[in-house]
C-alpha cells in the first residue's frame, strides 16, 4: 500500500528556536497516529507545515505521493485540519459557516448541501445547525470545527489537540468520531494526553524538542523501553526538557 503522507528532513526555525528539527516519517491509510509530546515539542508547528499553513525552513512533505510545494491546492484538498483553537466565525449560524467552508473548498449547489449534511451527521451537530456559533458550548464548538475538517472527506486528517479543554463526555464523543473514520484515512492527532494516545491511536510517535524520540505501536514503544507504562516512557524521553 502506498504512503499517504511522506515527510523527509523537515525543519522549522523561528529565529533562534528550532521548533521542528530534521524530522522524517511515513504514514499509511488506516493509521491513527498519536503525535504525543509535551508543550512546546513542535506538534502544532509540524501540523501547520503539513497543512500548508506554514512554510518549512528545510525538507519536504508529500501528500499522496505529490510534493505539497508543487501541488499546494491539490494537497490542501486532500487534508482536513482542525487547528488548535480553530477560528470560527462567531456571527454566523453553524449551517451558514459550514456552507461557506464548503464553498471555499469549491463545492456548490446540491453537492455542497450533501457535503455539509454528511459532515454534520458525523459530527452530531444537526440539532444546532441554526444556532449562532457564538452561542455554542465548548464541546459543540469543537464538533463544528471537526465537521469543517471532514467536509471534503479528505484521506488525511490533522487534529491538533482535538479534545483539549473538553469534559469527559465530550472527549468520548470526539474519540468515537475519530474511531469511526480511522479505517479509511490517515489521522494524525496531536496530544499531550497519554490516555488519548493509548485509547484511540494504533501508532504512537513521541516527539520532543522537534524530534521523534519513539515511533511504533503502543506495544512496540513499551517493549523498546522495557516497561509497561507509557507514562514512564513519556517521562524518560521528554524529561530532559526541564533540565536546561
Ligand atoms: P506544541 O504544539 O508541541 O506545544 P509548538 O509547535 O506550538 O509546540 O511550538 C514549538 C516551539 O516553537 C515552541 O518553543 C514555541 O514557543 C515555538 N513557536 C511556535 N510558533 C512560533 C512562532 N510563530 N514564533 C516563534 N516561536 C514559535
Ligand atoms: Mg500545540
PDB file of C-alpha atoms and ligand atoms in Angstrom:
ATOM      1  CA  UNK A   1       0.000   0.000   0.000  1.00  0.00           C
ATOM      2  CA  UNK A   2       1.454   3.403  -0.965  1.00  0.00           C
ATOM      3  CA  UNK A   3       2.153   6.008   1.669  1.00  0.00           C
ATOM      4  CA  UNK A   4      -0.444   8.751   2.048  1.00  0.00           C
ATOM      5  CA  UNK A   5       1.970  11.061   3.838  1.00  0.00           C
ATOM      6  CA  UNK A   6       5.779  11.216   3.499  1.00  0.00           C
ATOM      7  CA  UNK A   7       7.888  13.705   5.411  1.00  0.00           C
ATOM      8  CA  UNK A   8      11.623  13.928   4.849  1.00  0.00           C
ATOM      9  CA  UNK A   9      14.194  16.041   6.709  1.00  0.00           C
ATOM     10  CA  UNK A  10      11.616  18.593   7.803  1.00  0.00           C
ATOM     11  CA  UNK A  11      12.747  21.593   9.878  1.00  0.00           C
ATOM     12  CA  UNK A  12      11.228  24.856  11.010  1.00  0.00           C
ATOM     13  CA  UNK A  13      13.115  27.661  12.718  1.00  0.00           C
ATOM     14  CA  UNK A  14      11.605  30.706  14.379  1.00  0.00           C
ATOM     15  CA  UNK A  15      14.655  32.928  14.806  1.00  0.00           C
ATOM     16  CA  UNK A  16      16.922  31.004  17.177  1.00  0.00           C
ATOM     17  CA  UNK A  17      14.233  28.489  18.086  1.00  0.00           C
ATOM     18  CA  UNK A  18      14.311  25.223  16.185  1.00  0.00           C
ATOM     19  CA  UNK A  19      10.679  24.114  16.576  1.00  0.00           C
ATOM     20  CA  UNK A  20      10.988  21.080  14.264  1.00  0.00           C
ATOM     21  CA  UNK A  21      14.387  19.504  13.551  1.00  0.00           C
ATOM     22  CA  UNK A  22      15.188  17.277  10.603  1.00  0.00           C
ATOM     23  CA  UNK A  23      12.052  15.201  11.116  1.00  0.00           C
ATOM     24  CA  UNK A  24      11.081  12.284   8.869  1.00  0.00           C
ATOM     25  CA  UNK A  25       8.064   9.981   8.920  1.00  0.00           C
ATOM     26  CA  UNK A  26       5.806   7.957   6.623  1.00  0.00           C
ATOM     27  CA  UNK A  27       2.164   7.116   7.176  1.00  0.00           C
ATOM     28  CA  UNK A  28      -0.441   4.873   5.526  1.00  0.00           C
ATOM     29  CA  UNK A  29      -4.193   4.613   5.250  1.00  0.00           C
ATOM     30  CA  UNK A  30      -5.752   3.125   8.394  1.00  0.00           C
ATOM     31  CA  UNK A  31      -3.132   4.565  10.685  1.00  0.00           C
ATOM     32  CA  UNK A  32      -4.430   6.655  13.565  1.00  0.00           C
ATOM     33  CA  UNK A  33      -1.274   8.259  14.844  1.00  0.00           C
ATOM     34  CA  UNK A  34      -0.791   9.985  18.166  1.00  0.00           C
ATOM     35  CA  UNK A  35       1.707  12.785  17.891  1.00  0.00           C
ATOM     36  CA  UNK A  36       2.471  12.744  21.564  1.00  0.00           C
ATOM     37  CA  UNK A  37       4.713  15.267  23.246  1.00  0.00           C
ATOM     38  CA  UNK A  38       4.988  17.905  25.961  1.00  0.00           C
ATOM     39  CA  UNK A  39       4.011  21.526  25.401  1.00  0.00           C
ATOM     40  CA  UNK A  40       6.464  23.216  23.057  1.00  0.00           C
ATOM     41  CA  UNK A  41       7.596  19.917  21.477  1.00  0.00           C
ATOM     42  CA  UNK A  42       6.737  21.150  17.977  1.00  0.00           C
ATOM     43  CA  UNK A  43       3.458  19.300  17.364  1.00  0.00           C
ATOM     44  CA  UNK A  44       1.447  22.295  16.147  1.00  0.00           C
ATOM     45  CA  UNK A  45       4.348  23.574  14.049  1.00  0.00           C
ATOM     46  CA  UNK A  46       4.572  20.174  12.335  1.00  0.00           C
ATOM     47  CA  UNK A  47       0.820  20.092  11.629  1.00  0.00           C
ATOM     48  CA  UNK A  48       0.827  23.662  10.377  1.00  0.00           C
ATOM     49  CA  UNK A  49       3.531  22.738   7.867  1.00  0.00           C
ATOM     50  CA  UNK A  50       1.694  19.600   6.690  1.00  0.00           C
ATOM     51  CA  UNK A  51      -1.479  21.654   6.209  1.00  0.00           C
ATOM     52  CA  UNK A  52       0.435  24.174   4.108  1.00  0.00           C
ATOM     53  CA  UNK A  53      -0.203  26.996   6.574  1.00  0.00           C
ATOM     54  CA  UNK A  54       3.498  27.333   7.486  1.00  0.00           C
ATOM     55  CA  UNK A  55       6.369  27.076   5.010  1.00  0.00           C
ATOM     56  CA  UNK A  56       9.176  24.734   6.177  1.00  0.00           C
ATOM     57  CA  UNK A  57      12.728  26.053   6.656  1.00  0.00           C
ATOM     58  CA  UNK A  58      14.003  22.797   5.115  1.00  0.00           C
ATOM     59  CA  UNK A  59      12.803  19.392   4.000  1.00  0.00           C
ATOM     60  CA  UNK A  60       9.848  18.123   2.029  1.00  0.00           C
ATOM     61  CA  UNK A  61       6.298  16.887   2.515  1.00  0.00           C
ATOM     62  CA  UNK A  62       4.480  14.611   0.087  1.00  0.00           C
ATOM     63  CA  UNK A  63       0.723  14.082   0.186  1.00  0.00           C
ATOM     64  CA  UNK A  64      -0.495  11.080  -1.811  1.00  0.00           C
ATOM     65  CA  UNK A  65       2.916  10.967  -3.468  1.00  0.00           C
ATOM     66  CA  UNK A  66       2.977  14.610  -4.544  1.00  0.00           C
ATOM     67  CA  UNK A  67       5.216  17.321  -3.095  1.00  0.00           C
ATOM     68  CA  UNK A  68       2.950  19.918  -1.472  1.00  0.00           C
ATOM     69  CA  UNK A  69       5.211  22.715  -2.667  1.00  0.00           C
ATOM     70  CA  UNK A  70       4.433  21.803  -6.294  1.00  0.00           C
ATOM     71  CA  UNK A  71       0.796  20.843  -5.705  1.00  0.00           C
ATOM     72  CA  UNK A  72      -0.421  23.227  -2.983  1.00  0.00           C
ATOM     73  CA  UNK A  73      -4.112  23.271  -3.925  1.00  0.00           C
ATOM     74  CA  UNK A  74      -4.456  19.539  -4.539  1.00  0.00           C
ATOM     75  CA  UNK A  75      -2.658  18.843  -1.254  1.00  0.00           C
ATOM     76  CA  UNK A  76      -4.961  21.150   0.688  1.00  0.00           C
ATOM     77  CA  UNK A  77      -7.979  19.370  -0.800  1.00  0.00           C
ATOM     78  CA  UNK A  78      -6.630  16.066   0.478  1.00  0.00           C
ATOM     79  CA  UNK A  79      -6.062  17.318   4.016  1.00  0.00           C
ATOM     80  CA  UNK A  80      -8.621  18.140   6.687  1.00  0.00           C
ATOM     81  CA  UNK A  81      -7.280  20.268   9.518  1.00  0.00           C
ATOM     82  CA  UNK A  82      -8.702  21.005  12.930  1.00  0.00           C
ATOM     83  CA  UNK A  83      -6.190  23.530  14.180  1.00  0.00           C
ATOM     84  CA  UNK A  84      -5.607  24.466  17.788  1.00  0.00           C
ATOM     85  CA  UNK A  85      -8.272  26.997  18.767  1.00  0.00           C
ATOM     86  CA  UNK A  86      -9.646  26.917  15.210  1.00  0.00           C
ATOM     87  CA  UNK A  87     -11.017  30.317  14.254  1.00  0.00           C
ATOM     88  CA  UNK A  88     -14.753  30.053  13.714  1.00  0.00           C
ATOM     89  CA  UNK A  89     -16.972  32.951  12.663  1.00  0.00           C
ATOM     90  CA  UNK A  90     -18.965  33.887  15.798  1.00  0.00           C
ATOM     91  CA  UNK A  91     -21.734  35.779  13.966  1.00  0.00           C
ATOM     92  CA  UNK A  92     -22.624  33.018  11.528  1.00  0.00           C
ATOM     93  CA  UNK A  93     -25.038  30.183  12.145  1.00  0.00           C
ATOM     94  CA  UNK A  94     -23.440  26.736  12.097  1.00  0.00           C
ATOM     95  CA  UNK A  95     -25.199  25.934   8.808  1.00  0.00           C
ATOM     96  CA  UNK A  96     -24.029  29.152   7.145  1.00  0.00           C
ATOM     97  CA  UNK A  97     -20.479  28.625   8.397  1.00  0.00           C
ATOM     98  CA  UNK A  98     -20.315  25.086   7.011  1.00  0.00           C
ATOM     99  CA  UNK A  99     -21.885  26.202   3.695  1.00  0.00           C
ATOM    100  CA  UNK A 100     -19.227  28.874   3.462  1.00  0.00           C
ATOM    101  CA  UNK A 101     -16.378  26.488   4.263  1.00  0.00           C
ATOM    102  CA  UNK A 102     -17.711  24.032   1.674  1.00  0.00           C
ATOM    103  CA  UNK A 103     -17.866  26.831  -0.901  1.00  0.00           C
ATOM    104  CA  UNK A 104     -14.252  27.754  -0.135  1.00  0.00           C
ATOM    105  CA  UNK A 105     -13.368  24.164  -0.990  1.00  0.00           C
ATOM    106  CA  UNK A 106     -15.046  24.536  -4.344  1.00  0.00           C
ATOM    107  CA  UNK A 107     -18.408  22.849  -3.721  1.00  0.00           C
ATOM    108  CA  UNK A 108     -21.713  24.445  -4.682  1.00  0.00           C
ATOM    109  CA  UNK A 109     -25.428  23.652  -5.008  1.00  0.00           C
ATOM    110  CA  UNK A 110     -26.632  20.136  -4.190  1.00  0.00           C
ATOM    111  CA  UNK A 111     -23.091  18.809  -3.820  1.00  0.00           C
ATOM    112  CA  UNK A 112     -22.308  21.440  -1.199  1.00  0.00           C
ATOM    113  CA  UNK A 113     -25.561  20.705   0.659  1.00  0.00           C
ATOM    114  CA  UNK A 114     -24.799  16.997   0.620  1.00  0.00           C
ATOM    115  CA  UNK A 115     -21.228  17.501   1.946  1.00  0.00           C
ATOM    116  CA  UNK A 116     -22.485  19.722   4.769  1.00  0.00           C
ATOM    117  CA  UNK A 117     -25.273  17.274   5.665  1.00  0.00           C
ATOM    118  CA  UNK A 118     -22.899  14.298   5.868  1.00  0.00           C
ATOM    119  CA  UNK A 119     -20.292  16.169   7.928  1.00  0.00           C
ATOM    120  CA  UNK A 120     -22.985  17.455  10.303  1.00  0.00           C
ATOM    121  CA  UNK A 121     -24.332  13.937  10.756  1.00  0.00           C
ATOM    122  CA  UNK A 122     -20.912  12.510  11.548  1.00  0.00           C
ATOM    123  CA  UNK A 123     -20.092  15.317  13.982  1.00  0.00           C
ATOM    124  CA  UNK A 124     -23.573  15.048  15.553  1.00  0.00           C
ATOM    125  CA  UNK A 125     -24.357  18.735  15.272  1.00  0.00           C
ATOM    126  CA  UNK A 126     -27.664  18.550  13.363  1.00  0.00           C
ATOM    127  CA  UNK A 127     -29.555  19.974  16.349  1.00  0.00           C
ATOM    128  CA  UNK A 128     -27.502  23.202  16.462  1.00  0.00           C
ATOM    129  CA  UNK A 129     -27.331  23.975  12.737  1.00  0.00           C
ATOM    130  CA  UNK A 130     -29.439  27.135  13.001  1.00  0.00           C
ATOM    131  CA  UNK A 131     -27.703  28.385  16.150  1.00  0.00           C
ATOM    132  CA  UNK A 132     -25.147  31.198  16.039  1.00  0.00           C
ATOM    133  CA  UNK A 133     -21.606  29.957  16.597  1.00  0.00           C
ATOM    134  CA  UNK A 134     -21.020  32.397  19.473  1.00  0.00           C
ATOM    135  CA  UNK A 135     -23.817  30.727  21.478  1.00  0.00           C
ATOM    136  CA  UNK A 136     -22.331  27.219  21.347  1.00  0.00           C
ATOM    137  CA  UNK A 137     -20.723  25.330  24.225  1.00  0.00           C
ATOM    138  CA  UNK A 138     -17.050  24.380  24.003  1.00  0.00           C
ATOM    139  CA  UNK A 139     -17.916  20.797  23.123  1.00  0.00           C
ATOM    140  CA  UNK A 140     -20.181  21.828  20.248  1.00  0.00           C
ATOM    141  CA  UNK A 141     -17.643  24.380  19.040  1.00  0.00           C
ATOM    142  CA  UNK A 142     -15.064  21.631  18.730  1.00  0.00           C
ATOM    143  CA  UNK A 143     -17.546  19.423  16.912  1.00  0.00           C
ATOM    144  CA  UNK A 144     -18.291  22.225  14.444  1.00  0.00           C
ATOM    145  CA  UNK A 145     -14.533  22.561  13.869  1.00  0.00           C
ATOM    146  CA  UNK A 146     -14.393  18.826  13.394  1.00  0.00           C
ATOM    147  CA  UNK A 147     -17.276  18.909  10.868  1.00  0.00           C
ATOM    148  CA  UNK A 148     -15.418  21.625   8.969  1.00  0.00           C
ATOM    149  CA  UNK A 149     -12.271  19.488   8.807  1.00  0.00           C
ATOM    150  CA  UNK A 150     -14.058  16.479   7.282  1.00  0.00           C
ATOM    151  CA  UNK A 151     -16.247  18.371   4.765  1.00  0.00           C
ATOM    152  CA  UNK A 152     -14.380  17.132   1.710  1.00  0.00           C
ATOM    153  CA  UNK A 153     -13.940  13.624   3.188  1.00  0.00           C
ATOM    154  CA  UNK A 154     -10.155  14.028   2.933  1.00  0.00           C
ATOM    155  CA  UNK A 155      -7.851  10.962   3.088  1.00  0.00           C
ATOM    156  CA  UNK A 156      -5.621  12.750   5.601  1.00  0.00           C
ATOM    157  CA  UNK A 157      -6.915  14.351   8.766  1.00  0.00           C
ATOM    158  CA  UNK A 158      -4.849  16.516  11.139  1.00  0.00           C
ATOM    159  CA  UNK A 159      -6.377  17.092  14.553  1.00  0.00           C
ATOM    160  CA  UNK A 160      -4.422  19.423  16.822  1.00  0.00           C
ATOM    161  CA  UNK A 161      -5.305  18.712  20.468  1.00  0.00           C
ATOM    162  CA  UNK A 162      -8.887  17.788  19.468  1.00  0.00           C
ATOM    163  CA  UNK A 163     -10.146  17.112  22.997  1.00  0.00           C
ATOM    164  CA  UNK A 164      -8.181  19.768  24.883  1.00  0.00           C
ATOM    165  CA  UNK A 165     -10.374  21.581  27.401  1.00  0.00           C
ATOM    166  CA  UNK A 166     -13.382  19.297  26.943  1.00  0.00           C
ATOM    167  CA  UNK A 167     -15.191  17.460  29.725  1.00  0.00           C
ATOM    168  CA  UNK A 168     -15.012  13.630  29.860  1.00  0.00           C
ATOM    169  CA  UNK A 169     -18.303  13.087  27.974  1.00  0.00           C
ATOM    170  CA  UNK A 170     -17.314  15.493  25.239  1.00  0.00           C
ATOM    171  CA  UNK A 171     -13.944  13.746  24.942  1.00  0.00           C
ATOM    172  CA  UNK A 172     -15.706  10.417  24.438  1.00  0.00           C
ATOM    173  CA  UNK A 173     -17.836  11.914  21.625  1.00  0.00           C
ATOM    174  CA  UNK A 174     -14.813  13.235  19.750  1.00  0.00           C
ATOM    175  CA  UNK A 175     -12.895   9.981  20.195  1.00  0.00           C
ATOM    176  CA  UNK A 176     -15.867   7.974  18.861  1.00  0.00           C
ATOM    177  CA  UNK A 177     -15.881  10.129  15.731  1.00  0.00           C
ATOM    178  CA  UNK A 178     -12.162   9.586  15.261  1.00  0.00           C
ATOM    179  CA  UNK A 179     -12.583   5.827  15.614  1.00  0.00           C
ATOM    180  CA  UNK A 180     -15.400   5.788  13.053  1.00  0.00           C
ATOM    181  CA  UNK A 181     -13.245   7.471  10.452  1.00  0.00           C
ATOM    182  CA  UNK A 182      -9.900   5.898  11.212  1.00  0.00           C
ATOM    183  CA  UNK A 183     -10.236   2.850   8.956  1.00  0.00           C
ATOM    184  CA  UNK A 184     -10.099   4.571   5.596  1.00  0.00           C
ATOM    185  CA  UNK A 185      -7.996   7.611   6.467  1.00  0.00           C
ATOM    186  CA  UNK A 186      -4.635   8.583   7.840  1.00  0.00           C
ATOM    187  CA  UNK A 187      -5.306  10.509  11.034  1.00  0.00           C
ATOM    188  CA  UNK A 188      -2.661  12.460  12.906  1.00  0.00           C
ATOM    189  CA  UNK A 189      -3.736  13.558  16.377  1.00  0.00           C
ATOM    190  CA  UNK A 190      -1.508  15.823  18.380  1.00  0.00           C
ATOM    191  CA  UNK A 191      -1.931  15.406  22.096  1.00  0.00           C
ATOM    192  CA  UNK A 192      -0.157  15.650  25.408  1.00  0.00           C
ATOM    193  CA  UNK A 193      -2.718  13.251  26.918  1.00  0.00           C
ATOM    194  CA  UNK A 194      -1.357   9.753  27.419  1.00  0.00           C
ATOM    195  CA  UNK A 195      -4.798   8.158  27.676  1.00  0.00           C
ATOM    196  CA  UNK A 196      -5.784   9.632  24.322  1.00  0.00           C
ATOM    197  CA  UNK A 197      -2.716   8.148  22.649  1.00  0.00           C
ATOM    198  CA  UNK A 198      -3.400   4.769  24.266  1.00  0.00           C
ATOM    199  CA  UNK A 199      -7.135   4.589  23.602  1.00  0.00           C
ATOM    200  CA  UNK A 200      -7.702   5.917  20.077  1.00  0.00           C
ATOM    201  CA  UNK A 201      -4.416   5.505  18.262  1.00  0.00           C
ATOM    202  CA  UNK A 202      -2.812   2.452  16.656  1.00  0.00           C
ATOM    203  CA  UNK A 203       0.591   4.120  16.320  1.00  0.00           C
ATOM    204  CA  UNK A 204       2.433   6.412  18.686  1.00  0.00           C
ATOM    205  CA  UNK A 205       5.029   8.953  17.637  1.00  0.00           C
ATOM    206  CA  UNK A 206       6.650  10.547  20.639  1.00  0.00           C
ATOM    207  CA  UNK A 207       8.078  13.952  19.850  1.00  0.00           C
ATOM    208  CA  UNK A 208      10.384  16.084  21.969  1.00  0.00           C
ATOM    209  CA  UNK A 209      12.213  19.295  21.075  1.00  0.00           C
ATOM    210  CA  UNK A 210      11.125  18.979  17.461  1.00  0.00           C
ATOM    211  CA  UNK A 211      12.468  15.451  17.026  1.00  0.00           C
ATOM    212  CA  UNK A 212      10.934  11.974  17.007  1.00  0.00           C
ATOM    213  CA  UNK A 213      12.177  10.037  20.040  1.00  0.00           C
ATOM    214  CA  UNK A 214       9.943   6.933  19.684  1.00  0.00           C
ATOM    215  CA  UNK A 215       7.716   5.528  16.929  1.00  0.00           C
ATOM    216  CA  UNK A 216       5.636   2.346  16.801  1.00  0.00           C
ATOM    217  CA  UNK A 217       2.562   0.606  18.144  1.00  0.00           C
ATOM    218  CA  UNK A 218       1.938   1.050  21.853  1.00  0.00           C
ATOM    219  CA  UNK A 219       3.293  -2.468  22.446  1.00  0.00           C
ATOM    220  CA  UNK A 220       6.444  -1.733  20.435  1.00  0.00           C
ATOM    221  CA  UNK A 221       7.124   1.572  22.164  1.00  0.00           C
ATOM    222  CA  UNK A 222       6.681  -0.073  25.575  1.00  0.00           C
ATOM    223  CA  UNK A 223       8.870  -3.054  24.649  1.00  0.00           C
ATOM    224  CA  UNK A 224      11.640  -0.827  23.278  1.00  0.00           C
ATOM    225  CA  UNK A 225      11.737   0.948  26.612  1.00  0.00           C
ATOM    226  CA  UNK A 226      11.331  -2.199  28.730  1.00  0.00           C
ATOM    227  CA  UNK A 227       8.292  -1.003  30.626  1.00  0.00           C
ATOM    228  CA  UNK A 228       4.502  -1.456  30.702  1.00  0.00           C
ATOM    229  CA  UNK A 229       3.795   2.200  31.292  1.00  0.00           C
ATOM    230  CA  UNK A 230       3.538   4.792  28.557  1.00  0.00           C
ATOM    231  CA  UNK A 231       3.774   7.420  31.264  1.00  0.00           C
ATOM    232  CA  UNK A 232       7.240   6.159  32.189  1.00  0.00           C
ATOM    233  CA  UNK A 233       8.338   6.224  28.537  1.00  0.00           C
ATOM    234  CA  UNK A 234       6.986   9.737  28.156  1.00  0.00           C
ATOM    235  CA  UNK A 235       8.813  10.885  31.263  1.00  0.00           C
ATOM    236  CA  UNK A 236      12.057   9.168  30.338  1.00  0.00           C
ATOM    237  CA  UNK A 237      12.173  10.505  26.787  1.00  0.00           C
ATOM    238  CA  UNK A 238      10.942  14.024  27.431  1.00  0.00           C
ATOM    239  CA  UNK A 239      12.146  14.979  30.896  1.00  0.00           C
ATOM    240  CA  UNK A 240      15.419  16.419  29.537  1.00  0.00           C
ATOM    241  CA  UNK A 241      13.222  19.418  28.696  1.00  0.00           C
ATOM    242  CA  UNK A 242      13.282  20.707  32.295  1.00  0.00           C
ATOM    243  CA  UNK A 243      16.996  20.207  32.894  1.00  0.00           C
ATOM    244  CA  UNK A 244      18.151  23.026  30.620  1.00  0.00           C
TER     245      UNK A 244
HETATM  246  P1  LIG B   1       3.436  22.166  20.662  1.00  0.00           P
HETATM  247  O1  LIG B   1       2.300  22.288  19.723  1.00  0.00           O
HETATM  248  O2  LIG B   1       4.051  20.824  20.704  1.00  0.00           O
HETATM  249  O3  LIG B   1       3.090  22.639  22.042  1.00  0.00           O
HETATM  250  P2  LIG B   1       4.611  24.302  19.066  1.00  0.00           P
HETATM  251  O4  LIG B   1       4.763  23.720  17.718  1.00  0.00           O
HETATM  252  O5  LIG B   1       3.448  25.197  19.268  1.00  0.00           O
HETATM  253  O6  LIG B   1       4.619  23.141  20.158  1.00  0.00           O
HETATM  254  O7  LIG B   1       5.920  25.108  19.445  1.00  0.00           O
HETATM  255  C1  LIG B   1       7.227  24.580  19.297  1.00  0.00           C
HETATM  256  C2  LIG B   1       8.249  25.644  19.656  1.00  0.00           C
HETATM  257  O8  LIG B   1       8.230  26.672  18.673  1.00  0.00           O
HETATM  258  C3  LIG B   1       7.982  26.343  20.989  1.00  0.00           C
HETATM  259  O9  LIG B   1       9.241  26.632  21.570  1.00  0.00           O
HETATM  260  C4  LIG B   1       7.246  27.598  20.582  1.00  0.00           C
HETATM  261  O10 LIG B   1       7.455  28.615  21.519  1.00  0.00           O
HETATM  262  C5  LIG B   1       7.911  27.923  19.248  1.00  0.00           C
HETATM  263  N1  LIG B   1       6.996  28.623  18.315  1.00  0.00           N
HETATM  264  C6  LIG B   1       5.858  28.134  17.777  1.00  0.00           C
HETATM  265  N2  LIG B   1       5.283  29.004  16.936  1.00  0.00           N
HETATM  266  C7  LIG B   1       6.079  30.103  16.945  1.00  0.00           C
HETATM  267  C8  LIG B   1       6.046  31.381  16.265  1.00  0.00           C
HETATM  268  N3  LIG B   1       5.065  31.675  15.402  1.00  0.00           N
HETATM  269  N4  LIG B   1       7.049  32.247  16.535  1.00  0.00           N
HETATM  270  C9  LIG B   1       8.041  31.939  17.373  1.00  0.00           C
HETATM  271  N5  LIG B   1       8.146  30.769  18.029  1.00  0.00           N
HETATM  272  C10 LIG B   1       7.180  29.858  17.825  1.00  0.00           C
HETATM  273 MG1  LIG B   2       0.328  22.807  20.037  1.00  0.00          MG
END
